[in-house]
Coordinates of C-alpha atoms in Angstrom, one line a residue:
M1 CA 203.0 -45.4 122.0
A2 CA 201.2 -43.7 119.2
H3 CA 200.5 -46.0 116.1
D4 CA 201.6 -44.5 112.8
L5 CA 199.7 -45.5 109.7
S6 CA 201.6 -47.7 107.4
L7 CA 201.5 -47.3 103.7
P8 CA 198.6 -49.6 103.1
D9 CA 196.7 -47.9 105.9
R10 CA 197.2 -44.6 104.3
L11 CA 196.2 -45.8 100.9
T12 CA 193.0 -47.2 102.5
V13 CA 192.2 -43.8 104.1
L14 CA 192.9 -42.0 100.7
L15 CA 190.7 -44.5 98.9
V16 CA 187.8 -44.0 101.3
L17 CA 188.2 -40.1 101.2
G18 CA 188.3 -40.4 97.5
I19 CA 185.0 -42.3 97.4
L20 CA 183.4 -39.8 99.8
A21 CA 184.6 -36.9 97.6
A22 CA 183.3 -38.5 94.4
A23 CA 179.9 -39.2 96.1
A24 CA 179.7 -35.5 97.3
I25 CA 180.5 -34.3 93.7
A26 CA 178.0 -36.7 92.1
F27 CA 175.2 -35.6 94.5
W28 CA 176.3 -32.0 94.8
N29 CA 172.9 -30.5 93.7
L30 CA 171.2 -32.6 96.5
L31 CA 173.9 -32.0 99.1
W32 CA 172.2 -28.9 100.6
V33 CA 169.0 -31.0 101.2
V34 CA 171.0 -33.6 103.1
V35 CA 172.8 -31.0 105.1
L36 CA 169.5 -29.3 106.1
S37 CA 167.9 -32.7 107.0
A38 CA 170.9 -33.6 109.2
S39 CA 170.8 -30.3 111.0
L40 CA 167.1 -30.7 111.7
A41 CA 167.5 -34.2 112.8
I42 CA 170.0 -33.1 115.5
V43 CA 167.4 -30.6 116.9
I44 CA 164.4 -33.0 116.9
M45 CA 166.3 -36.1 118.1
P46 CA 164.9 -35.6 121.6
V47 CA 161.4 -36.3 120.2
K48 CA 162.6 -39.7 119.0
H49 CA 164.2 -40.4 122.4
Y50 CA 160.8 -39.6 124.1
L51 CA 158.8 -41.7 121.8
G52 CA 161.4 -44.5 122.0
R53 CA 160.5 -45.1 125.6
S54 CA 157.3 -46.8 124.6
M55 CA 158.1 -48.2 121.1
R56 CA 160.8 -49.7 118.9
E57 CA 163.5 -47.2 117.8
G58 CA 162.7 -47.6 114.1
T59 CA 159.0 -47.0 114.8
A60 CA 159.9 -43.9 116.9
A61 CA 162.1 -42.5 114.1
M62 CA 159.4 -43.0 111.5
L63 CA 156.7 -41.4 113.7
T64 CA 159.0 -38.5 114.4
T65 CA 159.6 -38.0 110.7
V66 CA 155.8 -38.2 110.0
L67 CA 155.1 -35.5 112.6
V68 CA 157.7 -33.2 111.0
F69 CA 156.1 -33.8 107.7
F70 CA 152.6 -33.0 108.8
A71 CA 153.8 -29.9 110.7
V72 CA 155.6 -28.6 107.5
V73 CA 152.5 -29.4 105.3
F74 CA 150.1 -27.7 107.8
S75 CA 152.2 -24.6 108.1
V76 CA 152.8 -24.1 104.4
G77 CA 149.1 -24.9 103.6
F78 CA 147.8 -22.6 106.3
T79 CA 150.1 -19.8 105.1
I80 CA 149.1 -20.2 101.4
A81 CA 145.4 -20.4 102.3
V82 CA 145.4 -17.1 104.3
L83 CA 147.5 -15.3 101.7
A84 CA 145.2 -16.5 98.9
Q85 CA 142.1 -15.4 100.8
N86 CA 143.5 -12.0 101.4
A87 CA 145.2 -11.4 98.0
D88 CA 142.5 -9.0 96.7
Y89 CA 142.5 -7.1 100.1
L90 CA 146.3 -6.7 99.8
A91 CA 146.0 -5.4 96.3
Q92 CA 143.4 -2.9 97.4
I93 CA 145.7 -1.7 100.2
V94 CA 148.6 -1.3 97.8
Q95 CA 146.4 0.6 95.3
G96 CA 145.2 2.9 98.1
I97 CA 148.6 3.7 99.2
L98 CA 149.8 4.4 95.7
A99 CA 146.8 6.6 95.0
W100 CA 147.5 8.5 98.3
I101 CA 151.2 9.0 97.3
E102 CA 150.1 10.3 93.9
S103 CA 147.7 12.9 95.4
V104 CA 149.7 14.0 98.4
E105 CA 151.0 17.5 98.3
I106 CA 154.1 18.9 100.1
G107 CA 154.1 22.6 100.8
G108 CA 151.3 23.2 98.4
A109 CA 152.9 21.3 95.5
E110 CA 152.2 17.9 94.3
A111 CA 154.7 15.2 95.3
G112 CA 155.6 14.7 91.7
I113 CA 154.6 11.1 91.2
A114 CA 152.4 10.8 88.1
S115 CA 149.7 8.2 87.7
T116 CA 151.4 7.0 84.5
D117 CA 154.7 6.3 86.5
L118 CA 152.7 4.4 89.1
A119 CA 150.9 2.4 86.5
A120 CA 154.2 1.6 84.8
W121 CA 155.7 0.5 88.1
T122 CA 152.8 -1.6 89.0
D123 CA 152.8 -3.3 85.6
E124 CA 156.5 -4.0 85.9
Q125 CA 156.0 -5.6 89.3
I126 CA 153.2 -7.8 88.0
A127 CA 155.3 -8.9 85.0
S128 CA 158.3 -9.8 87.2
F129 CA 156.0 -11.7 89.6
G130 CA 154.6 -13.7 86.6
D131 CA 158.1 -14.5 85.4
W132 CA 159.1 -15.6 88.9
A133 CA 155.9 -17.8 89.1
T134 CA 156.6 -19.3 85.8
G135 CA 160.2 -20.1 86.8
L136 CA 159.0 -21.6 90.0
A137 CA 156.5 -23.8 88.2
S138 CA 159.2 -25.2 86.0
Q139 CA 161.2 -26.2 89.0
V140 CA 158.3 -28.2 90.7
P141 CA 159.5 -31.6 89.6
M142 CA 162.9 -31.0 91.0
L143 CA 161.4 -29.6 94.2
I144 CA 159.4 -32.8 94.7
I145 CA 162.5 -34.8 94.4
D146 CA 164.3 -32.5 96.9
L147 CA 161.5 -33.0 99.4
I148 CA 161.5 -36.8 99.0
V149 CA 165.3 -36.8 99.5
F150 CA 164.9 -34.5 102.5
F151 CA 162.4 -36.6 104.4
L152 CA 164.2 -39.9 103.6
S153 CA 167.4 -38.4 104.8
L154 CA 165.7 -37.0 107.8
Y155 CA 164.3 -40.4 108.7
M156 CA 167.8 -42.0 108.4
F157 CA 169.5 -39.4 110.4
I158 CA 166.9 -39.6 113.1
Y159 CA 167.1 -43.4 113.1
Q160 CA 170.8 -43.9 112.9
G161 CA 172.2 -40.6 114.0
D162 CA 173.0 -41.6 117.6
A163 CA 174.8 -44.8 116.5
L164 CA 176.8 -42.9 113.9
A165 CA 177.9 -40.2 116.3
A166 CA 178.9 -42.9 118.9
E167 CA 181.0 -44.9 116.3
V168 CA 182.8 -41.8 115.2
T169 CA 183.5 -40.6 118.7
A170 CA 184.6 -44.0 119.9
A171 CA 187.2 -44.3 117.1
L172 CA 188.9 -41.0 118.1
P173 CA 191.9 -40.6 120.5
S174 CA 190.7 -39.4 124.0
R175 CA 192.3 -36.0 123.7
L176 CA 190.7 -35.4 120.3
R177 CA 187.5 -36.9 121.5
A178 CA 187.1 -34.1 124.2
A179 CA 187.5 -31.4 121.5
V180 CA 185.0 -33.1 119.2
E181 CA 182.5 -33.5 121.9
R182 CA 182.8 -29.8 122.8
L183 CA 182.4 -28.9 119.2
T184 CA 179.4 -31.2 119.0
R185 CA 177.7 -29.4 121.9
T186 CA 178.4 -26.0 120.3
S187 CA 176.7 -27.4 117.1
V188 CA 173.6 -28.6 118.9
D189 CA 173.3 -25.3 120.8
T190 CA 173.6 -23.3 117.6
L191 CA 171.1 -25.4 115.8
Y192 CA 168.7 -25.2 118.7
A193 CA 168.9 -21.4 118.4
L194 CA 168.5 -21.5 114.7
Y195 CA 165.4 -23.8 114.5
I196 CA 163.6 -24.0 117.9
V197 CA 164.1 -20.5 119.2
H198 CA 163.6 -18.9 115.8
V199 CA 160.4 -20.7 115.2
A200 CA 159.2 -20.2 118.7
T201 CA 159.8 -16.5 118.5
S202 CA 157.7 -16.4 115.3
V203 CA 154.9 -18.2 117.1
V204 CA 155.1 -15.7 120.0
T205 CA 154.9 -12.8 117.5
F206 CA 151.8 -14.4 115.9
V207 CA 150.1 -14.7 119.3
L208 CA 151.0 -11.2 120.4
A209 CA 150.0 -9.8 117.0
I210 CA 146.3 -11.1 117.1
P211 CA 145.1 -8.8 120.0
F212 CA 146.9 -5.9 118.6
F213 CA 145.4 -6.1 115.2
Y214 CA 142.0 -6.7 116.8
V215 CA 142.3 -3.4 118.6
L216 CA 143.6 -1.6 115.5
G217 CA 140.3 -2.4 113.8
Y218 CA 141.4 -3.1 110.2
D219 CA 139.9 -6.6 110.2
H220 CA 141.8 -9.5 108.5
I221 CA 143.4 -10.1 111.9
V222 CA 144.8 -13.5 111.0
F223 CA 146.3 -12.2 107.8
Y224 CA 148.1 -9.5 109.5
A225 CA 149.3 -11.7 112.4
L226 CA 150.5 -14.3 110.0
M227 CA 152.5 -11.7 108.0
A228 CA 154.1 -10.5 111.2
A229 CA 155.1 -14.1 112.0
I230 CA 156.4 -14.8 108.6
F231 CA 158.6 -11.6 108.7
Q232 CA 159.8 -12.5 112.2
L233 CA 161.7 -15.4 110.5
I234 CA 163.8 -12.8 108.6
P235 CA 166.7 -11.7 110.8
I236 CA 167.0 -8.1 111.8
I237 CA 164.2 -6.9 109.6
G238 CA 161.5 -8.9 111.3
P239 CA 157.9 -7.6 111.5
S240 CA 159.0 -4.0 111.4
V241 CA 158.3 -4.0 107.7
I242 CA 154.6 -4.8 108.4
M243 CA 154.4 -2.0 110.9
L244 CA 155.9 0.5 108.5
F245 CA 153.5 -0.7 105.8
L246 CA 150.6 -0.3 108.1
G247 CA 151.8 3.0 109.3
V248 CA 151.8 4.3 105.7
Y249 CA 148.4 2.7 105.1
S250 CA 147.0 4.5 108.2
L251 CA 148.2 7.8 106.8
S252 CA 146.7 7.1 103.4
L253 CA 143.3 6.6 105.2
G254 CA 143.8 9.7 107.4
D255 CA 143.6 7.4 110.4
I256 CA 145.8 9.2 113.0
R257 CA 144.7 6.8 115.8
G258 CA 145.8 3.8 113.7
G259 CA 149.1 5.4 113.0
L260 CA 149.7 6.1 116.7
L261 CA 148.7 2.6 117.7
V262 CA 151.2 1.2 115.1
A263 CA 154.1 3.4 116.3
F264 CA 153.6 3.3 120.1
V265 CA 151.9 -0.1 120.6
G266 CA 152.3 -2.3 117.6
Y267 CA 156.0 -1.9 117.1
P268 CA 157.0 -2.2 120.8
I269 CA 154.8 -5.3 121.5
V270 CA 154.8 -7.2 118.2
C271 CA 158.3 -6.2 117.0
A272 CA 160.6 -5.3 119.8
L273 CA 159.2 -7.5 122.7
P274 CA 159.8 -11.0 121.0
D275 CA 163.3 -10.0 120.0
I276 CA 164.4 -8.2 123.2
Y277 CA 162.8 -10.5 125.8
F278 CA 161.3 -13.8 124.5
R279 CA 164.2 -14.7 122.2
P280 CA 166.9 -14.3 124.9
M281 CA 164.8 -16.0 127.5
M282 CA 164.2 -19.1 125.3
M283 CA 167.8 -19.3 124.3
G284 CA 168.9 -19.2 127.9
R285 CA 172.2 -20.9 128.4
R286 CA 172.1 -22.7 125.1
A287 CA 173.1 -19.6 123.1
S288 CA 176.6 -20.4 122.0
I289 CA 177.4 -17.2 120.1
H290 CA 176.6 -13.5 120.2
P291 CA 173.3 -12.5 118.3
V292 CA 175.3 -10.1 116.2
I293 CA 177.7 -12.8 115.0
M294 CA 174.7 -15.1 114.3
W295 CA 173.2 -12.3 112.2
I296 CA 176.6 -12.1 110.3
G297 CA 176.3 -15.8 109.8
F298 CA 172.8 -15.5 108.5
F299 CA 173.4 -12.9 105.8
G300 CA 177.0 -14.0 105.0
G301 CA 175.9 -17.6 104.7
L302 CA 173.0 -16.7 102.5
A303 CA 175.3 -14.6 100.2
V304 CA 178.0 -17.3 100.0
M305 CA 176.1 -20.6 100.1
G306 CA 172.5 -19.8 99.2
I307 CA 169.5 -21.1 101.3
V308 CA 171.7 -23.6 103.1
G309 CA 173.9 -20.8 104.4
F310 CA 171.0 -19.8 106.6
V311 CA 172.0 -22.8 108.7
L312 CA 175.6 -23.4 107.9
G313 CA 176.7 -19.7 108.1
P314 CA 176.0 -19.3 111.9
L315 CA 177.0 -22.9 112.5
F316 CA 180.5 -22.4 110.9
L317 CA 181.0 -19.2 112.8
A318 CA 180.0 -20.9 116.1
L319 CA 182.4 -23.7 115.4
A320 CA 185.2 -21.4 114.4
I321 CA 184.9 -19.4 117.7
T322 CA 184.7 -22.6 119.8
G323 CA 187.8 -23.9 117.8
Y324 CA 189.5 -20.7 118.6
H325 CA 189.0 -21.2 122.4
I326 CA 190.1 -24.8 122.2
L327 CA 193.2 -23.8 120.5
L328 CA 194.0 -21.1 123.1
E329 CA 193.5 -23.7 125.8
E330 CA 195.8 -26.2 124.1
L331 CA 198.5 -23.4 123.7
K332 CA 198.0 -22.5 127.4
E333 CA 198.6 -26.1 128.5
V334 CA 201.7 -26.4 126.3
K335 CA 203.0 -23.2 127.9
E336 CA 202.3 -24.3 131.4
A337 CA 203.9 -27.7 130.7
A338 CA 207.0 -26.0 129.4
Q339 CA 207.3 -23.6 132.3
G340 CA 206.9 -26.6 134.7
T341 CA 209.9 -28.4 133.2

């Protein structure tokens, strides 16, 4: 017989929910950091399990967190170093393209872009970048706090995540537990696609881009390959922006060979191949939602929830779809039971 909560039991539940709501409101500005750390912890939990075979669980959790920290620091540091070393080169490319646009003629007439307009546009972009950099510098102290909270939360989720999930699941009724476990599998598969497959596709793009940019012959191979890998992290857009940029640059140099390589070799190999072949292959059976729905989750989540929406948008859509199928199965069982009686 099901046990109904008495009045004191309900008051206890309301009290606990009120405390949780108050804590969420108090730490609202840091809540997105905790959510990101929890989602990442779910994905990298197998690393802790592997390390836990030969060491204590707490030590394995700490070592896993440290590995993530150094991986993030190395990736960000490497990216900044490459971009800084090639900043002057990138400025020269932009200036060359702008000069070509200014001088190009269409049907014997100039394109109509005056040098004064280009100079004004360039000055405006430089000024806006300076404002952005100043605003970013003012947020450094808070960014440091966000990073500290992120890695501390990551450690705790890695260390206690399994026990917490087991406690919650064990407290649920058996019928509800089955639905929660199914939703949990959907969450893990979606987060796997978001983190592991997304980053792995970017790495594949970097590896494929190196030989192509070597053959292209514009030097700065690592810079171009890194830019392609970074843009691969942006859904739908991907490294196509880099190829379009290089195609225009090739035309500005009068390099027809380079333009043809970009169009018929660079785009198919560096842009299309990772998305069409490698991404679906790495997702395999773990893809829980259609890629188009995931893209909707990406952009919709970013628009509604900010940076954390990049993770929560696809996750909420995946859970909604799974919940829809669970509801249909429940209704089907009720219908069959009613027909049987």
